Coordinates of C-alpha atoms in Angstrom, one line a residue:
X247 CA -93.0 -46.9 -7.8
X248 CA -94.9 -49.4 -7.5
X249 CA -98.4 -48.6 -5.5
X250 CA -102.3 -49.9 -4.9
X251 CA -105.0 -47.9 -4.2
X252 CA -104.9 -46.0 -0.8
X253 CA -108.6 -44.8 -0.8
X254 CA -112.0 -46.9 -0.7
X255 CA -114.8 -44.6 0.0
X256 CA -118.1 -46.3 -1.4
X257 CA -119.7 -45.0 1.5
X258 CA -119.1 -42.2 3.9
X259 CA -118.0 -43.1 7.2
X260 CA -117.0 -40.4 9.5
X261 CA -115.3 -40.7 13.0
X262 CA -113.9 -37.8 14.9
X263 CA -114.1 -35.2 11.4
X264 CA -112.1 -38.1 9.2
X265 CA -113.4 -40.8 6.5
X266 CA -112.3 -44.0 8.0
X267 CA -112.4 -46.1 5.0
X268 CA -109.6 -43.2 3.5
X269 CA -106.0 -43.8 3.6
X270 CA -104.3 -41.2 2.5
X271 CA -102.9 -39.9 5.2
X272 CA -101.3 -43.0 6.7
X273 CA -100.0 -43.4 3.4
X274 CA -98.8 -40.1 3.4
X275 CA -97.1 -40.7 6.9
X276 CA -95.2 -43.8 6.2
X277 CA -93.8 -42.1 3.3
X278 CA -92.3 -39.7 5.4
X279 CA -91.2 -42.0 7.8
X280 CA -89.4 -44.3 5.1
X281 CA -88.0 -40.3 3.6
X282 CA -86.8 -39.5 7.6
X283 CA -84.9 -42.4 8.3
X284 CA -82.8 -42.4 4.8
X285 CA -82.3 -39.0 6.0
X286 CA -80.9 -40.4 9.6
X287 CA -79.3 -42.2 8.1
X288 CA -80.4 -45.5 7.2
X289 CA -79.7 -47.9 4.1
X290 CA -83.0 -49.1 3.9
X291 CA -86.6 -48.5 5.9
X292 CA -89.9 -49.6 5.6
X293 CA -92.9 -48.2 7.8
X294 CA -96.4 -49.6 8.1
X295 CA -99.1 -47.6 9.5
X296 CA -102.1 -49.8 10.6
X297 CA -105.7 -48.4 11.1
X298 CA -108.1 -50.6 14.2
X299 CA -111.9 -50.0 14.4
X300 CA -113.9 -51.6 16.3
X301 CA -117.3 -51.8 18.2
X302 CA -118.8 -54.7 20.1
X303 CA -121.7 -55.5 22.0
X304 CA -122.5 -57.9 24.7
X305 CA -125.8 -58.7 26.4
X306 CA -127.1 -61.3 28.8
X307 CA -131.3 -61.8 29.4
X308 CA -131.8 -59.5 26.9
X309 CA -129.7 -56.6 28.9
X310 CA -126.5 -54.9 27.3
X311 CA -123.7 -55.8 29.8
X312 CA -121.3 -54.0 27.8
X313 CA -120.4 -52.2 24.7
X314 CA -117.1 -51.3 23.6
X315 CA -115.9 -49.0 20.7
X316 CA -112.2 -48.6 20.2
X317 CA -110.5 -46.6 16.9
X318 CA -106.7 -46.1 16.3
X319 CA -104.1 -45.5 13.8
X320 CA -100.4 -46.9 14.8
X321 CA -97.3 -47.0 13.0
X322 CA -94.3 -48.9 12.7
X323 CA -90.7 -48.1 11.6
X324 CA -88.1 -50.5 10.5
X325 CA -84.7 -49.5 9.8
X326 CA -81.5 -51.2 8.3
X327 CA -78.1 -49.9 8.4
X328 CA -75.7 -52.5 6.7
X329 CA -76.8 -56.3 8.2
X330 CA -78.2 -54.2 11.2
X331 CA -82.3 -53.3 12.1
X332 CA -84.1 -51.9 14.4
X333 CA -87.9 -51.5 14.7
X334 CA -90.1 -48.8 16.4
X335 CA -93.4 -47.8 16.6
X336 CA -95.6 -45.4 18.0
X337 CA -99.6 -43.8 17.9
X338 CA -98.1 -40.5 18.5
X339 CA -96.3 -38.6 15.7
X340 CA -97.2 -34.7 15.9
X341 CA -94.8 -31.9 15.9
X342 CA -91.0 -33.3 14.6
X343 CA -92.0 -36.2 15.9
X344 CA -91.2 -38.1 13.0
X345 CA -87.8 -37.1 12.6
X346 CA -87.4 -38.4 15.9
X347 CA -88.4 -41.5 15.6
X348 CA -86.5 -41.8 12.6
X349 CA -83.6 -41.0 14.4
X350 CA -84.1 -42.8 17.1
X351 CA -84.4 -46.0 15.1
X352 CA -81.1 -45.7 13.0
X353 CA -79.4 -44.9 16.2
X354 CA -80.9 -48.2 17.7
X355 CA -79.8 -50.1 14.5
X356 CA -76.1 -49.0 14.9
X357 CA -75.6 -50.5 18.4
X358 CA -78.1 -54.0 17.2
X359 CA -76.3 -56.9 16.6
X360 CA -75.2 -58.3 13.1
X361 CA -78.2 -60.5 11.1
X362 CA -76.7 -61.5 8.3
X363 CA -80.5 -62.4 6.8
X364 CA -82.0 -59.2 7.5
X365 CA -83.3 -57.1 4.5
X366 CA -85.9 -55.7 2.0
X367 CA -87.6 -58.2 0.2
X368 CA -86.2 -58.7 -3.6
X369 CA -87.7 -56.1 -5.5
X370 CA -88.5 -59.1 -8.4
X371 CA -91.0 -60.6 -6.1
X372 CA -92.9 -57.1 -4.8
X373 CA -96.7 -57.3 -5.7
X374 CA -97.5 -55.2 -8.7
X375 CA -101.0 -56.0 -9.7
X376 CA -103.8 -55.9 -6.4
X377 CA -107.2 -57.7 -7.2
X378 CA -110.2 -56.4 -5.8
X379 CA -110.8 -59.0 -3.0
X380 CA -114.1 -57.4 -2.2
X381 CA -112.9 -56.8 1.6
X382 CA -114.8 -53.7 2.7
X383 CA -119.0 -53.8 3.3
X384 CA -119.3 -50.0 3.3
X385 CA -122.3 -50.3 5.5
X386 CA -121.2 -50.4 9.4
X387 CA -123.4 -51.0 11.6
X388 CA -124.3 -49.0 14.3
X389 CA -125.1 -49.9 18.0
X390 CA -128.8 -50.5 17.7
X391 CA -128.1 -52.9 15.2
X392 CA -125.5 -54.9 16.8
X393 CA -128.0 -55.0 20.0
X394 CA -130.6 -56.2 17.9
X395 CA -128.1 -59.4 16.5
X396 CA -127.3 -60.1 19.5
X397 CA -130.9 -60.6 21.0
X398 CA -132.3 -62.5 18.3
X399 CA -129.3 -64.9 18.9
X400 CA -130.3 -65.3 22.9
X401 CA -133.7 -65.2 21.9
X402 CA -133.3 -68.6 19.5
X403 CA -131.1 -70.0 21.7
X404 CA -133.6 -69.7 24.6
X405 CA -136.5 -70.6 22.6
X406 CA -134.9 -74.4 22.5
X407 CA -136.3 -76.7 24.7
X408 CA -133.7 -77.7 27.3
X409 CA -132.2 -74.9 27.3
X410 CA -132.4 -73.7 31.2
X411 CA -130.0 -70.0 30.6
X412 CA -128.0 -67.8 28.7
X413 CA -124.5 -68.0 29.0
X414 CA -124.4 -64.4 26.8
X415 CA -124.6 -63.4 23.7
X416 CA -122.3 -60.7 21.3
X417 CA -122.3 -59.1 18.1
X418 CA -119.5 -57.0 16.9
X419 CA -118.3 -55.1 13.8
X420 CA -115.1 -53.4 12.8
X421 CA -112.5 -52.1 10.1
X422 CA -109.0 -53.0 10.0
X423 CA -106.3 -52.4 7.2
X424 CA -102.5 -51.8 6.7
X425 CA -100.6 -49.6 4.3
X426 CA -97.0 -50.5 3.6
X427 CA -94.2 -48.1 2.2
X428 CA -90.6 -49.2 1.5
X429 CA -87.8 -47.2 0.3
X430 CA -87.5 -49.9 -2.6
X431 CA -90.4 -48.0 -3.8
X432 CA -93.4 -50.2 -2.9
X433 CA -96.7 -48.5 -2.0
X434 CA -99.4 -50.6 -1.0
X435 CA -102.8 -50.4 1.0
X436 CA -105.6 -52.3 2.2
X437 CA -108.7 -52.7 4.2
X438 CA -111.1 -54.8 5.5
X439 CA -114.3 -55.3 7.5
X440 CA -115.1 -57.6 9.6
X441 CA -118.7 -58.7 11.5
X442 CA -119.4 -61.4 14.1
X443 CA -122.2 -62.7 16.0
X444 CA -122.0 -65.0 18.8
X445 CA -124.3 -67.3 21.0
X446 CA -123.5 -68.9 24.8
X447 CA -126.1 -71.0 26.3
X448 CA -126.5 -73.2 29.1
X449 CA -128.8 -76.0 29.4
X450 CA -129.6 -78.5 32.6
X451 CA -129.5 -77.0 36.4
X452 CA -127.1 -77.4 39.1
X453 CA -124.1 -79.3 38.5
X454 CA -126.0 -81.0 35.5
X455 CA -125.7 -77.7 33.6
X456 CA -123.7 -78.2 30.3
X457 CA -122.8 -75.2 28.1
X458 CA -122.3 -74.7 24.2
X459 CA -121.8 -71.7 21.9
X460 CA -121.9 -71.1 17.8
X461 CA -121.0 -68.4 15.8
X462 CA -120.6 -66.6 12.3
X463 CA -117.9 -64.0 11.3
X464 CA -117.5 -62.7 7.9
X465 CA -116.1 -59.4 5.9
X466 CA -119.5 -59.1 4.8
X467 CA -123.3 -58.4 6.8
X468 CA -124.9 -60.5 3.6
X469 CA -122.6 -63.4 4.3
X470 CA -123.3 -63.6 8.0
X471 CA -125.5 -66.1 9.2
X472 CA -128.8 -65.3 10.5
X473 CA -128.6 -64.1 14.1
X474 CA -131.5 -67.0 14.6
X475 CA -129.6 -69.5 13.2
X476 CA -126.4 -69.1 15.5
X477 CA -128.6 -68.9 18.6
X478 CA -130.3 -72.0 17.7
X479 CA -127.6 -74.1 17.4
X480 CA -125.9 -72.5 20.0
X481 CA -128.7 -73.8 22.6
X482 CA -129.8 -77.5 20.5
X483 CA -125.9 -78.3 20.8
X484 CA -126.1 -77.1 24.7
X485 CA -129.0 -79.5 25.1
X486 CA -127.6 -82.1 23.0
X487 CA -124.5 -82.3 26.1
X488 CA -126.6 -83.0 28.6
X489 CA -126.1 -85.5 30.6
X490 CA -122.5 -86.6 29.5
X491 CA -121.1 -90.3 30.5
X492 CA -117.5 -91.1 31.1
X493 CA -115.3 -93.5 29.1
X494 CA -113.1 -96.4 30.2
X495 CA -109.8 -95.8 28.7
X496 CA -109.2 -97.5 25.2
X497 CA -108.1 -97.0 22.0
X498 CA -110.0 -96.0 18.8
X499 CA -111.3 -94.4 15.8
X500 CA -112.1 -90.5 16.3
X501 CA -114.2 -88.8 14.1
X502 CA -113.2 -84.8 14.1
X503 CA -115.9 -82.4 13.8
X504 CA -116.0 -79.4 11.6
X505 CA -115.5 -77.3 13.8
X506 CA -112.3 -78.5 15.7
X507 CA -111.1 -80.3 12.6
X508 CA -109.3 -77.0 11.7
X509 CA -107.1 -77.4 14.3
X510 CA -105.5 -80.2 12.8
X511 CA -104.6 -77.6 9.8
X512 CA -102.9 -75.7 11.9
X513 CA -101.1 -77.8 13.7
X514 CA -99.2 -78.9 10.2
X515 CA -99.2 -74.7 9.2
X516 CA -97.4 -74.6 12.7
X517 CA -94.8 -77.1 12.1
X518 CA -93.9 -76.0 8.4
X519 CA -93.5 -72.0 9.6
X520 CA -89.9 -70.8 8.1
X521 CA -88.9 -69.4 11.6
X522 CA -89.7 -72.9 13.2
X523 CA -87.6 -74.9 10.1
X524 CA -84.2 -72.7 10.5
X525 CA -84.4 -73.2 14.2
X526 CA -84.9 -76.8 13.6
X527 CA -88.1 -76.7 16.0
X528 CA -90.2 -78.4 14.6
X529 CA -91.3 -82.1 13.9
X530 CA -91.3 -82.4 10.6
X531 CA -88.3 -80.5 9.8
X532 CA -86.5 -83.1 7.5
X533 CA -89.9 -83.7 5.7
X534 CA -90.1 -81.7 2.7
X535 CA -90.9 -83.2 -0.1
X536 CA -92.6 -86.7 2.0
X537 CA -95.5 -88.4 1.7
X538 CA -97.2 -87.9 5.3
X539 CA -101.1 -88.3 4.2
X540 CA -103.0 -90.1 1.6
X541 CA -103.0 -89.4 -2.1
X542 CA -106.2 -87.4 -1.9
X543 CA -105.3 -84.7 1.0
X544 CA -104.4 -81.3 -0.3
X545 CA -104.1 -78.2 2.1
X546 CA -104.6 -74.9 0.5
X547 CA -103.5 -71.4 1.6
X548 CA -106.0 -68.9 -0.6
X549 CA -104.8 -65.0 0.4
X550 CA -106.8 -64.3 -2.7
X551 CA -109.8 -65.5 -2.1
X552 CA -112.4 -63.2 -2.8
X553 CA -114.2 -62.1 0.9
X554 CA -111.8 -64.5 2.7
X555 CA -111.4 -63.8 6.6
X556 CA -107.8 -62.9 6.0
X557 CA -107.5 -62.2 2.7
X558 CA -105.1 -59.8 1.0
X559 CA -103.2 -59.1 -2.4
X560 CA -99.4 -58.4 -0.4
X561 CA -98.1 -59.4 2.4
X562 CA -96.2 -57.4 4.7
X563 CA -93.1 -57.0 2.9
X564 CA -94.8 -55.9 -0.3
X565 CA -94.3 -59.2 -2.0
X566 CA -96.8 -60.6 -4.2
X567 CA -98.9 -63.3 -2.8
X568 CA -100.7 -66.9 -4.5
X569 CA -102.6 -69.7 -3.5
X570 CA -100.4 -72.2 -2.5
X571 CA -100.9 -76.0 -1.6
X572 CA -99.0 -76.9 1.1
X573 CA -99.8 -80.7 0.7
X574 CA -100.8 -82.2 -2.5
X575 CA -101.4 -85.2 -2.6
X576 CA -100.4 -86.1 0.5
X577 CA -97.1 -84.7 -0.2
X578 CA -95.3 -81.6 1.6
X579 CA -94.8 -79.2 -0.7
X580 CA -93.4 -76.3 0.9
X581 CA -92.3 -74.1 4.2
X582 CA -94.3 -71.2 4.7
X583 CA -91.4 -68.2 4.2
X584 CA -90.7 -64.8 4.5
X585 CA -87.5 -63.1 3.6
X586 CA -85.3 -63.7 6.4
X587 CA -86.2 -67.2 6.6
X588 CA -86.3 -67.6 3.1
X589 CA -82.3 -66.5 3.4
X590 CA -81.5 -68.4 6.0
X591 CA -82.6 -71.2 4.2
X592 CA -81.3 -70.8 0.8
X593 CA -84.5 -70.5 -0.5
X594 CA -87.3 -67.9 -2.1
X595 CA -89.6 -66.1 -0.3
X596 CA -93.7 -67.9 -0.6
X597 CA -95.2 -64.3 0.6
X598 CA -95.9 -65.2 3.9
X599 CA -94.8 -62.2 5.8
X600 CA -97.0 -61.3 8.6
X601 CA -96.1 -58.1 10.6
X602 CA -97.1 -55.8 13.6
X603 CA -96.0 -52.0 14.1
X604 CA -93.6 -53.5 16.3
X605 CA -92.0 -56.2 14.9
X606 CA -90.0 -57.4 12.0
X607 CA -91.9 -59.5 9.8
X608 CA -92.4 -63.2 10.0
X609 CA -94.0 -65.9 8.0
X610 CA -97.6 -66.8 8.9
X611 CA -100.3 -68.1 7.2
X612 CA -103.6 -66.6 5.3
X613 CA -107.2 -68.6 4.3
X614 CA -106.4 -72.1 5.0
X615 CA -108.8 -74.8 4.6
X616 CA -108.2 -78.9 3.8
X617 CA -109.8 -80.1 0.9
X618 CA -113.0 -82.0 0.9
X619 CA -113.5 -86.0 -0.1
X620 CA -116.1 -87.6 -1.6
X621 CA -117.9 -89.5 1.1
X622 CA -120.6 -88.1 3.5
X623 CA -119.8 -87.9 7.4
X624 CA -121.9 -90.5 7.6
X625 CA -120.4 -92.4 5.1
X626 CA -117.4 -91.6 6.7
X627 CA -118.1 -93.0 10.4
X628 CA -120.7 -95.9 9.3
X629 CA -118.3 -98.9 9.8
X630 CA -116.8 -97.5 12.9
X631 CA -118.4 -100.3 15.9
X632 CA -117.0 -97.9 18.6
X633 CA -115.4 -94.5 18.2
X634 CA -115.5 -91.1 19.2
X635 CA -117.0 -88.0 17.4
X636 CA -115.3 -85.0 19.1
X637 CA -116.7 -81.6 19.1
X638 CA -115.0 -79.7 21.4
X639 CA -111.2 -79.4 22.0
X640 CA -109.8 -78.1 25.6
X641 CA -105.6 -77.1 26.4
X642 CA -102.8 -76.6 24.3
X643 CA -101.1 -80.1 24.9
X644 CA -99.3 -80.7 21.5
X645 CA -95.4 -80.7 21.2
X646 CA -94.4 -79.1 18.3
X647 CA -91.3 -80.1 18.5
X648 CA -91.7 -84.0 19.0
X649 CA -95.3 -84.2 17.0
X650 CA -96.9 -85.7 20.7
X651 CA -100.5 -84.9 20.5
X652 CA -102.9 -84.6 23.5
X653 CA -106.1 -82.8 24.1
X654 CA -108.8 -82.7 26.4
X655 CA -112.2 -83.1 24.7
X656 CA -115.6 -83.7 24.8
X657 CA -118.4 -85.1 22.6
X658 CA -120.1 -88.3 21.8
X659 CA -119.9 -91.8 21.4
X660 CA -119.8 -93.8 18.4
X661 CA -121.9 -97.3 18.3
X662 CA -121.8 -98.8 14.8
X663 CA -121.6 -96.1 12.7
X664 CA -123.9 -93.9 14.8
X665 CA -123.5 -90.4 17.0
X666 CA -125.4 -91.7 19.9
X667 CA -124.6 -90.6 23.5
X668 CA -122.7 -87.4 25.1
X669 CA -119.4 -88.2 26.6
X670 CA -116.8 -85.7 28.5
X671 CA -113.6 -85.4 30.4
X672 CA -111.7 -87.4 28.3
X673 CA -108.3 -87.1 26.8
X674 CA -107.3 -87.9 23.4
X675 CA -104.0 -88.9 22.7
X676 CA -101.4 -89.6 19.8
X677 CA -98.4 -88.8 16.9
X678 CA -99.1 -85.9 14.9
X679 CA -97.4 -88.2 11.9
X680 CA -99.0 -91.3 12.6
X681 CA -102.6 -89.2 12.5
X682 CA -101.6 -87.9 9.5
X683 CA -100.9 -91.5 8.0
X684 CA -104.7 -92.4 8.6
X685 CA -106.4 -88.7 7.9
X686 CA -109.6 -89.4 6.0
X687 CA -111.8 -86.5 5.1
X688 CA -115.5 -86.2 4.5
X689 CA -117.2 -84.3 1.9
X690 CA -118.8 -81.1 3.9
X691 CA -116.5 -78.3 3.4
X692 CA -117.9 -75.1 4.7
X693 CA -116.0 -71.7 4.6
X694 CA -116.8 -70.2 7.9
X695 CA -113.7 -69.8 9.2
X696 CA -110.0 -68.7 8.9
X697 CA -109.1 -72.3 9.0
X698 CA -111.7 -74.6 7.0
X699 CA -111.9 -77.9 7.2
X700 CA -114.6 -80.9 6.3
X701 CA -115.5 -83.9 9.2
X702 CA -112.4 -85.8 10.1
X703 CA -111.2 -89.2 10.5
X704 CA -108.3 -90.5 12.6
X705 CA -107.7 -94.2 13.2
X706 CA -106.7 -95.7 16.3
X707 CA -105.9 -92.8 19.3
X708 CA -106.1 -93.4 22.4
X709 CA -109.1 -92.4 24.4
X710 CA -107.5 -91.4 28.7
X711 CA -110.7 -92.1 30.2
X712 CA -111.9 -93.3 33.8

């Protein structure tokens, strides 16, 4: 058998007469599960049992407005009988309710239609090793706490000049963690904390009133960012909008910032996902292997880094996961696979499996960030004589299909080389391959978020204006 540790208790944490941070007895359910439905049965099972904490605060004007807690354990059941599966789940599993639900999952398998890439994972890839990843802060912290986050946040934000209201502000905490048993004899558990604090303000009056937010997130309380610091530049960015001018359409540089210039990672994670290749949905489909960037662009998918948003040593079909470059050197160098797709494509699994209670699994990403360059931001913008520094992205208007990019956004203008003036209502516009062609990347990395990437530059999209 191959197994991880089940049980992390540095700490005590105790909810309803049970440690939270102790997994023994999910892991002792999904082994019964997985037992059950060979007994029904089935050639194959695997059952995931998935454990949800979390408490949250929100306040406005220094008032709580609400406060949530939620906690509970769910599981999942998947079953394969010959090229068959099903897939069950439930929060409920008392009495012979087990055997039930094993049964009932076998006998939805036999009537489920033929999937010739349906399976286990090959038991030469399952993780055996599992790195401390240093996930869990053993310290939760209670109401009073998050209430006093949150009003140091409003009470930066509100401390800025300009700024006229607060648009809210929230702190929240939470555990989260997975254990996986197969009947290939895989064991393997995890958990991980997670802590946010987040800042809303509103500066100008009337119709003139422009809003802004920040915030930090991390596994950790010591690698949160000061409450005060979040609210600050929560309300000096809300200022900063004010008074916002309105573009003539054109076309020209764009300079992404930090915080939307993730979003450009994900749009090229989203077009290499397995599932989207073998349905041949996707844009760059017949680009394995291509150059689509410059030399110096790599893309990185860490699961192992250490207190990483979404880090983990397995993914959800027990196979052993790595950091992986997606793009080096400008080059695509893989699909993002789990087993299925891997199959279907006559190729190995990367890890990738991502999976609820009640679904099957399918490939997703982990930590992703895009490399930094050499050059400062400023460096990286100071011969542009008109451009566009975006800071805020708004819809969903890119075609993953086709590589057509559009997005609402707001921000400021460029006059040589400078951030000068706030602009909004725009629309940017342009080729997801033809961006990639001219993607130039500044040298202020930060990892603050699942997707990381430095300042951005794209040459020549078109700005829809007035």
């Amino acid at each position: 058998m191959i197994s991880s540790p089940s049980t992390v208790s540095p700490l005590p944490a105790k909810s309803a007469g049970r440690d939270l941070f102790d997994q023994s007895a999910l892991s002792a359910l999904a082994e019964r599960l997985v037992e059950a439905a060979r007994r029904a049965g089935a050639d194959a099972a695997d059952a995931v049992a998935v454990r949800g904490v979390s408490q949250a605060v929100e306040l406005r004007d220094g008032r709580v407005e609400e406060s949530e807690r939620s906690e509970g354990d769910d599981v999942g059941l998947r079953v394969l009988v010959g090229q068959r599966q099903a897939v069950v789940s439930t929060n409920d599993v008392s009495g012979d309710g087990i055997a039930r639900l094993a049964e009932r999952a076998v006998a939805m398998a036999r009537v489920a239609p033929d999937d010739k890439y349906v399976g286990l994972a090959d038991p030469a890839l399952l993780a055996r090793d599992f790195p401390d990843l240093d996930l869990l802060d053993p310290d939760i912290p209670d109401v009073a706490e998050l209430e006093r986050r949150a009003k140091e946040a409003e009470a930066a934000a509100l401390a800025v000049k300009g700024v006229s209201k607060s648009g809210g502000a929230s702190a929240s905490a939470g555990i989260g963690g997975m254990v996986l048993v197969t009947s290939a004899g895989f064991h393997g558990s995890y958990l991980r904390s997670s802590q946010g604090i987040s800042m809303t303000a509103i500066s100008g009056e009337g119709t003139g009133m422009e809003r802004d937010y920040d915030y930090t997130s991390a596994p950790h309380a010591a690698d949160l960012e000061k409450p005060e610091q979040v609210g600050r530049r929560a309300g000096e960015r809300a200022v900063a909008r004010g008074g916002p001018h309105k573009l003539e359409t054109c076309k020209v540089p764009v300079v992404f910032d930090p915080r939307v210039s993730g979003s450009l990672v994900g749009h090229v994670v989203g077009a290499v996902n397995g599932a989207s290749i073998a349905r041949k949905t996707s844009f760059l489909k017949d680009k394995l292997g291509q150059q689509l960037f410059a030399k110096n662009i790599r893309i990185i998918d860490d699961p192992l880094r250490k207190r990483g948003l979404r880090s983990q040593s397995f993914d959800a079909e027990g196979v052993r996961v790595q950091k992986l470059a997606i793009v080096d050197e400008g080059v695509l160098t893989t699909w993002l696979l789990d087993s299925a797709t891997a199959r279907e494509l006559n190729m190995k699994t990367t890890g990738h499996a991502h999976r609820g209670v009640s679904s099957p699994p399918s490939p997703g990403p982990y930590n992703l960030h895009l490399e930094a360059g050499e050059v400062t931001p400023a460096e990286l913008m100071s011969d542009i004589t008109q451009g566009f520094y975006v800071t805020d992205l708004i819809g969903s208007g890119v075609n993953g299909v086709t590589g057509d990019y559009s997005r609402g956004a707001s921000g400021f203008w460029i006059e040589n080389g400078k951030v000068t003036y706030p602009v909004s209502e725009v629309t940017i516009a342009g080729h997801l391959l033809e961006m990639f062609k001219s993607l130039a990347v500044a040298n202020d990395l930060e990892f603050r978020y699942g997707v990381n990437a430095p300042t951005v530059r794209i040459e020549g999209l078109t700005l829809g204006g007035r």
